Amino acid sequence: MTFSIIGVAALSAVSAYISIVSLSIAASRIITEIRSELYAHLQRLSLAFHYQAKSGDLLTRITSDIDRIRDVTVNHALPLMINVFTLVCMVGVMFWMDWELAVIALAVFPVFLLSTLKITQRIRQVAQRQRRRESAMAATAAESMGAIKVVQALSLETMLAQLFAHDNRKSLEECARTQQFSAGLKRTAEIMAIATALVLWRGIYLVQQGAATPGDLLVFITYLKTAFKPTRELAKQMAKITRGIVSAERIIDLLNIAPEVQDAKGAIAAPPFQGAISFRNVSFAYQAEPAKPTLKDLSFEVQPGEHIALVGPSGGGKSTLVSLLLRLYDPQLGRILIDGQDLRRYQLDSLRSQISIVLQDSILFGTSIRDNIAYGALGATDAEVRQAAKLANAHDFIMALPEGYSTLMSERGVTLSGGQRQRVAIARAAIRKAPIVILDEPTVGLDNKSEQAVNEALSRLTQDCTTILITHDLGVSQNYDQILYIESGQVLEQGTHAELMQQGQHYAALYQLQSAIDVKNSSHEVTL
Ligand code: ATP
């Protein structure tokens, strides 16, 4: 008998342990999946979303909100279910013992539920405020750390630190407030003491009437008191779970945002492009200003392998135009074709993998130079990385770094010079071996020597590719096959440098103005 009791107790302890551990592991796995899905979802969301969202806020959601959900599901949801189950069983036993006393004991339960709901509602409001504030703090920190050079140059450290400290204090106050409400929630369980008093009052009467024995009453009251523990635990867990729900809502809000640009139904993988590009009556307005189109009924054609330069005043729509070619946005009107087929026919990945891009200030990731180059074509071999680096005039300076291709970049690659960063970016573009190349002012801000090295790399990169260059330097654009003068979202002039000069309009005027400034600058340099 004794052995049987010990055996049953041991078995129940082991099975409880296994069930808790396996449920916790299952919950952790699900949350880990949700985090990965959330990250992948964020990457797919449109630029319009990312330009509006604060990166600090997104980081808070993907890290601490997910952690909070994990903590609640693993540490509190399961015990909550166990407590609810225990309470239901206990109520059943109480009814079996004496239904009348059980009804009296349960009479206070609605009061307990109501006060619990009211307090959890308050916890929820404060927790929502606190999460928003913590997101704002993370956003301030991410923004200021990302622009630390500007912050220090403008001596904004004290002001930003004060702003941060203010939000930090508020967050602490809100945290204290939720703790206060949580403590209040635990106290709601004390309402159950009233149930004991009522049961005692009615029980004594029943004993006096001979309808129950003092022993029955004692057993019932003792049992009722043991029901306090799960009730108290339940109240405690509700506070945690409410905060977890707030975090879950923030995650669901993000997951519910649909990517604006996505594969159309029945989209196919793009075949290897020849590189003919055609914009036909394209109109586009950013979401922020739907009534003010950035591109207006814009049309032009580019032949495979042709090099075109987009020039014109700032804000004319040049960068917007190439964003549409990459399908970072879709036009509201008109069509964009590659080799005669609408871009929307193709799966996004297969379209973008055939377009290389070099921007004005290329961003490098905080990983090795090798990986930074290989990001241009995932799965690239070391030999391909080296080949691309050689084409980009980057191999020699990379080999001179302490750890060569394995040298780790600092965040955004700021430890390299501007020209070196551009050459790594060109290598990243080159490794893609894409038939279409976009260059967005890739040599701006470089000194003459770096510019020369970058230009050499660029001409190797763009050889035989359809190339679109955005530039304000008409000295560079004059060697291009075609020049598009873009102003106020329209192509006002199109042709070779000679043709546009002959027309003697916008482009010619801009070219003459630039030439005059160049002459003035060079004579100033000579005088100095
Ligand atoms: P620059 O030569 O200075 O680079 P650009 O010709 O490339 O200028 P775009 O950057 O395409 O011009 O901008 C065209 C217009 O669209 C500008 O008025 C700009 O303010 C607006 N714009 C650009 N990006 C956005 C955005 N993400 N949301 C809202 N408006 C935008």
PDB file of C-alpha atoms in Angstrom, residues 220-348:
ATOM      1  CA  PHE A 220     -16.872  22.763   4.033  1.00  0.00           C
ATOM      2  CA  ILE A 221     -15.259  25.897   5.468  1.00  0.00           C
ATOM      3  CA  THR A 222     -11.789  24.324   5.366  1.00  0.00           C
ATOM      4  CA  TYR A 223     -12.360  23.362   1.745  1.00  0.00           C
ATOM      5  CA  LEU A 224     -13.619  26.844   0.897  1.00  0.00           C
ATOM      6  CA  LYS A 225     -10.452  28.338   2.391  1.00  0.00           C
ATOM      7  CA  THR A 226      -8.267  26.117   0.230  1.00  0.00           C
ATOM      8  CA  ALA A 227     -10.097  27.601  -2.798  1.00  0.00           C
ATOM      9  CA  PHE A 228      -8.644  31.010  -1.835  1.00  0.00           C
ATOM     10  CA  LYS A 229      -5.192  30.062  -3.044  1.00  0.00           C
ATOM     11  CA  PRO A 230      -6.033  29.398  -6.721  1.00  0.00           C
ATOM     12  CA  THR A 231      -8.331  32.459  -6.691  1.00  0.00           C
ATOM     13  CA  ARG A 232      -5.497  34.659  -5.436  1.00  0.00           C
ATOM     14  CA  GLU A 233      -3.120  33.123  -7.975  1.00  0.00           C
ATOM     15  CA  LEU A 234      -5.704  33.717 -10.702  1.00  0.00           C
ATOM     16  CA  ALA A 235      -5.894  37.416  -9.841  1.00  0.00           C
ATOM     17  CA  LYS A 236      -2.086  37.670  -9.862  1.00  0.00           C
ATOM     18  CA  GLN A 237      -1.823  35.968 -13.258  1.00  0.00           C
ATOM     19  CA  MET A 238      -4.545  38.178 -14.754  1.00  0.00           C
ATOM     20  CA  ALA A 239      -2.304  41.227 -14.232  1.00  0.00           C
ATOM     21  CA  LYS A 240       0.580  39.589 -16.086  1.00  0.00           C
ATOM     22  CA  ILE A 241      -1.665  38.254 -18.807  1.00  0.00           C
ATOM     23  CA  THR A 242      -3.260  41.652 -19.388  1.00  0.00           C
ATOM     24  CA  ARG A 243       0.193  43.124 -20.014  1.00  0.00           C
ATOM     25  CA  GLY A 244       0.952  40.204 -22.317  1.00  0.00           C
ATOM     26  CA  ILE A 245      -2.276  40.849 -24.235  1.00  0.00           C
ATOM     27  CA  VAL A 246      -1.233  44.474 -24.806  1.00  0.00           C
ATOM     28  CA  SER A 247       2.045  43.234 -26.318  1.00  0.00           C
ATOM     29  CA  ALA A 248       0.199  40.637 -28.412  1.00  0.00           C
ATOM     30  CA  GLU A 249      -2.103  43.360 -29.788  1.00  0.00           C
ATOM     31  CA  ARG A 250       0.928  45.383 -30.861  1.00  0.00           C
ATOM     32  CA  ILE A 251       2.303  42.369 -32.734  1.00  0.00           C
ATOM     33  CA  ILE A 252      -1.057  41.572 -34.347  1.00  0.00           C
ATOM     34  CA  ASP A 253      -1.399  45.229 -35.459  1.00  0.00           C
ATOM     35  CA  LEU A 254       1.872  44.871 -37.373  1.00  0.00           C
ATOM     36  CA  LEU A 255       1.051  41.475 -38.836  1.00  0.00           C
ATOM     37  CA  ASN A 256      -2.281  42.855 -40.088  1.00  0.00           C
ATOM     38  CA  ILE A 257      -0.603  45.468 -42.271  1.00  0.00           C
ATOM     39  CA  ALA A 258      -0.514  44.094 -45.791  1.00  0.00           C
ATOM     40  CA  PRO A 259       2.517  44.833 -47.991  1.00  0.00           C
ATOM     41  CA  GLU A 260       1.454  47.447 -50.535  1.00  0.00           C
ATOM     42  CA  VAL A 261       3.601  46.001 -53.272  1.00  0.00           C
ATOM     43  CA  GLN A 262       3.401  42.258 -53.546  1.00  0.00           C
ATOM     44  CA  ASP A 263       3.354  39.517 -56.115  1.00  0.00           C
ATOM     45  CA  ALA A 264       0.217  39.675 -58.236  1.00  0.00           C
ATOM     46  CA  LYS A 265      -1.894  36.535 -58.423  1.00  0.00           C
ATOM     47  CA  GLY A 266      -0.349  34.242 -60.998  1.00  0.00           C
ATOM     48  CA  ALA A 267       2.930  36.226 -61.090  1.00  0.00           C
ATOM     49  CA  ILE A 268       5.683  34.279 -62.807  1.00  0.00           C
ATOM     50  CA  ALA A 269       9.465  34.169 -62.360  1.00  0.00           C
ATOM     51  CA  ALA A 270      10.980  36.718 -64.733  1.00  0.00           C
ATOM     52  CA  PRO A 271      13.059  35.260 -67.579  1.00  0.00           C
ATOM     53  CA  PRO A 272      16.611  36.664 -68.015  1.00  0.00           C
ATOM     54  CA  PHE A 273      16.092  40.258 -69.157  1.00  0.00           C
ATOM     55  CA  GLN A 274      17.522  41.786 -72.322  1.00  0.00           C
ATOM     56  CA  GLY A 275      17.184  45.179 -70.637  1.00  0.00           C
ATOM     57  CA  ALA A 276      14.636  47.154 -72.720  1.00  0.00           C
ATOM     58  CA  ILE A 277      12.746  49.531 -70.416  1.00  0.00           C
ATOM     59  CA  SER A 278       9.585  51.395 -71.225  1.00  0.00           C
ATOM     60  CA  PHE A 279       7.611  53.860 -69.094  1.00  0.00           C
ATOM     61  CA  ARG A 280       4.152  54.469 -70.603  1.00  0.00           C
ATOM     62  CA  ASN A 281       2.045  57.343 -69.308  1.00  0.00           C
ATOM     63  CA  VAL A 282       3.138  56.700 -65.741  1.00  0.00           C
ATOM     64  CA  SER A 283       1.593  58.830 -62.994  1.00  0.00           C
ATOM     65  CA  PHE A 284       2.471  58.375 -59.360  1.00  0.00           C
ATOM     66  CA  ALA A 285       1.730  60.175 -56.090  1.00  0.00           C
ATOM     67  CA  TYR A 286       3.157  59.281 -52.681  1.00  0.00           C
ATOM     68  CA  GLN A 287       0.640  58.203 -50.059  1.00  0.00           C
ATOM     69  CA  ALA A 288       1.551  61.224 -47.951  1.00  0.00           C
ATOM     70  CA  GLU A 289       0.311  63.580 -50.686  1.00  0.00           C
ATOM     71  CA  PRO A 290      -2.126  61.705 -52.930  1.00  0.00           C
ATOM     72  CA  ALA A 291      -3.397  64.907 -54.553  1.00  0.00           C
ATOM     73  CA  LYS A 292       0.097  66.018 -55.592  1.00  0.00           C
ATOM     74  CA  PRO A 293       1.512  63.578 -58.159  1.00  0.00           C
ATOM     75  CA  THR A 294       5.293  63.282 -58.186  1.00  0.00           C
ATOM     76  CA  LEU A 295       5.334  61.768 -61.685  1.00  0.00           C
ATOM     77  CA  LYS A 296       2.832  63.006 -64.270  1.00  0.00           C
ATOM     78  CA  ASP A 297       1.995  61.067 -67.405  1.00  0.00           C
ATOM     79  CA  LEU A 298       5.665  60.258 -67.874  1.00  0.00           C
ATOM     80  CA  SER A 299       6.803  58.205 -70.896  1.00  0.00           C
ATOM     81  CA  PHE A 300      10.168  57.155 -72.316  1.00  0.00           C
ATOM     82  CA  GLU A 301      11.897  54.145 -73.867  1.00  0.00           C
ATOM     83  CA  VAL A 302      15.372  52.663 -73.274  1.00  0.00           C
ATOM     84  CA  GLN A 303      16.937  50.071 -75.582  1.00  0.00           C
ATOM     85  CA  PRO A 304      18.860  47.054 -74.203  1.00  0.00           C
ATOM     86  CA  GLY A 305      22.398  48.037 -73.243  1.00  0.00           C
ATOM     87  CA  GLU A 306      21.680  51.755 -73.626  1.00  0.00           C
ATOM     88  CA  HIS A 307      23.044  54.207 -71.043  1.00  0.00           C
ATOM     89  CA  ILE A 308      20.648  56.960 -70.042  1.00  0.00           C
ATOM     90  CA  ALA A 309      21.173  59.825 -67.645  1.00  0.00           C
ATOM     91  CA  LEU A 310      18.360  61.452 -65.670  1.00  0.00           C
ATOM     92  CA  VAL A 311      19.108  65.093 -64.977  1.00  0.00           C
ATOM     93  CA  GLY A 312      17.122  68.094 -63.793  1.00  0.00           C
ATOM     94  CA  PRO A 313      16.375  70.134 -60.697  1.00  0.00           C
ATOM     95  CA  SER A 314      16.082  68.620 -57.222  1.00  0.00           C
ATOM     96  CA  GLY A 315      12.693  67.174 -56.400  1.00  0.00           C
ATOM     97  CA  GLY A 316      11.876  66.607 -60.093  1.00  0.00           C
ATOM     98  CA  GLY A 317      11.118  62.916 -59.510  1.00  0.00           C
ATOM     99  CA  LYS A 318      14.283  61.140 -60.713  1.00  0.00           C
ATOM    100  CA  SER A 319      14.732  58.893 -57.646  1.00  0.00           C
ATOM    101  CA  THR A 320      10.996  58.214 -57.572  1.00  0.00           C
ATOM    102  CA  LEU A 321      11.183  57.023 -61.163  1.00  0.00           C
ATOM    103  CA  VAL A 322      13.853  54.412 -60.385  1.00  0.00           C
ATOM    104  CA  SER A 323      11.945  53.340 -57.250  1.00  0.00           C
ATOM    105  CA  LEU A 324       9.053  52.465 -59.555  1.00  0.00           C
ATOM    106  CA  LEU A 325      11.355  50.448 -61.807  1.00  0.00           C
ATOM    107  CA  LEU A 326      12.413  48.415 -58.748  1.00  0.00           C
ATOM    108  CA  ARG A 327       8.730  48.102 -57.805  1.00  0.00           C
ATOM    109  CA  LEU A 328       9.345  49.682 -54.427  1.00  0.00           C
ATOM    110  CA  TYR A 329       6.063  51.413 -55.276  1.00  0.00           C
ATOM    111  CA  ASP A 330       3.497  50.784 -58.012  1.00  0.00           C
ATOM    112  CA  PRO A 331       2.258  53.637 -60.209  1.00  0.00           C
ATOM    113  CA  GLN A 332      -1.389  54.644 -59.871  1.00  0.00           C
ATOM    114  CA  LEU A 333      -1.671  55.110 -63.641  1.00  0.00           C
ATOM    115  CA  GLY A 334       0.269  53.859 -66.646  1.00  0.00           C
ATOM    116  CA  ARG A 335       2.558  50.891 -67.109  1.00  0.00           C
ATOM    117  CA  ILE A 336       6.234  50.087 -66.760  1.00  0.00           C
ATOM    118  CA  LEU A 337       7.548  47.396 -69.072  1.00  0.00           C
ATOM    119  CA  ILE A 338      10.782  45.443 -69.255  1.00  0.00           C
ATOM    120  CA  ASP A 339      11.358  43.681 -72.568  1.00  0.00           C
ATOM    121  CA  GLY A 340       7.753  44.481 -73.453  1.00  0.00           C
ATOM    122  CA  GLN A 341       6.194  42.892 -70.343  1.00  0.00           C
ATOM    123  CA  ASP A 342       4.535  44.687 -67.422  1.00  0.00           C
ATOM    124  CA  LEU A 343       6.661  44.504 -64.239  1.00  0.00           C
ATOM    125  CA  ARG A 344       3.621  43.365 -62.266  1.00  0.00           C
ATOM    126  CA  ARG A 345       3.599  40.153 -64.268  1.00  0.00           C
ATOM    127  CA  TYR A 346       6.783  39.045 -62.519  1.00  0.00           C
ATOM    128  CA  GLN A 347       7.539  37.831 -59.013  1.00  0.00           C
ATOM    129  CA  LEU A 348       9.237  40.647 -57.109  1.00  0.00           C
TER     130      LEU A 348
END
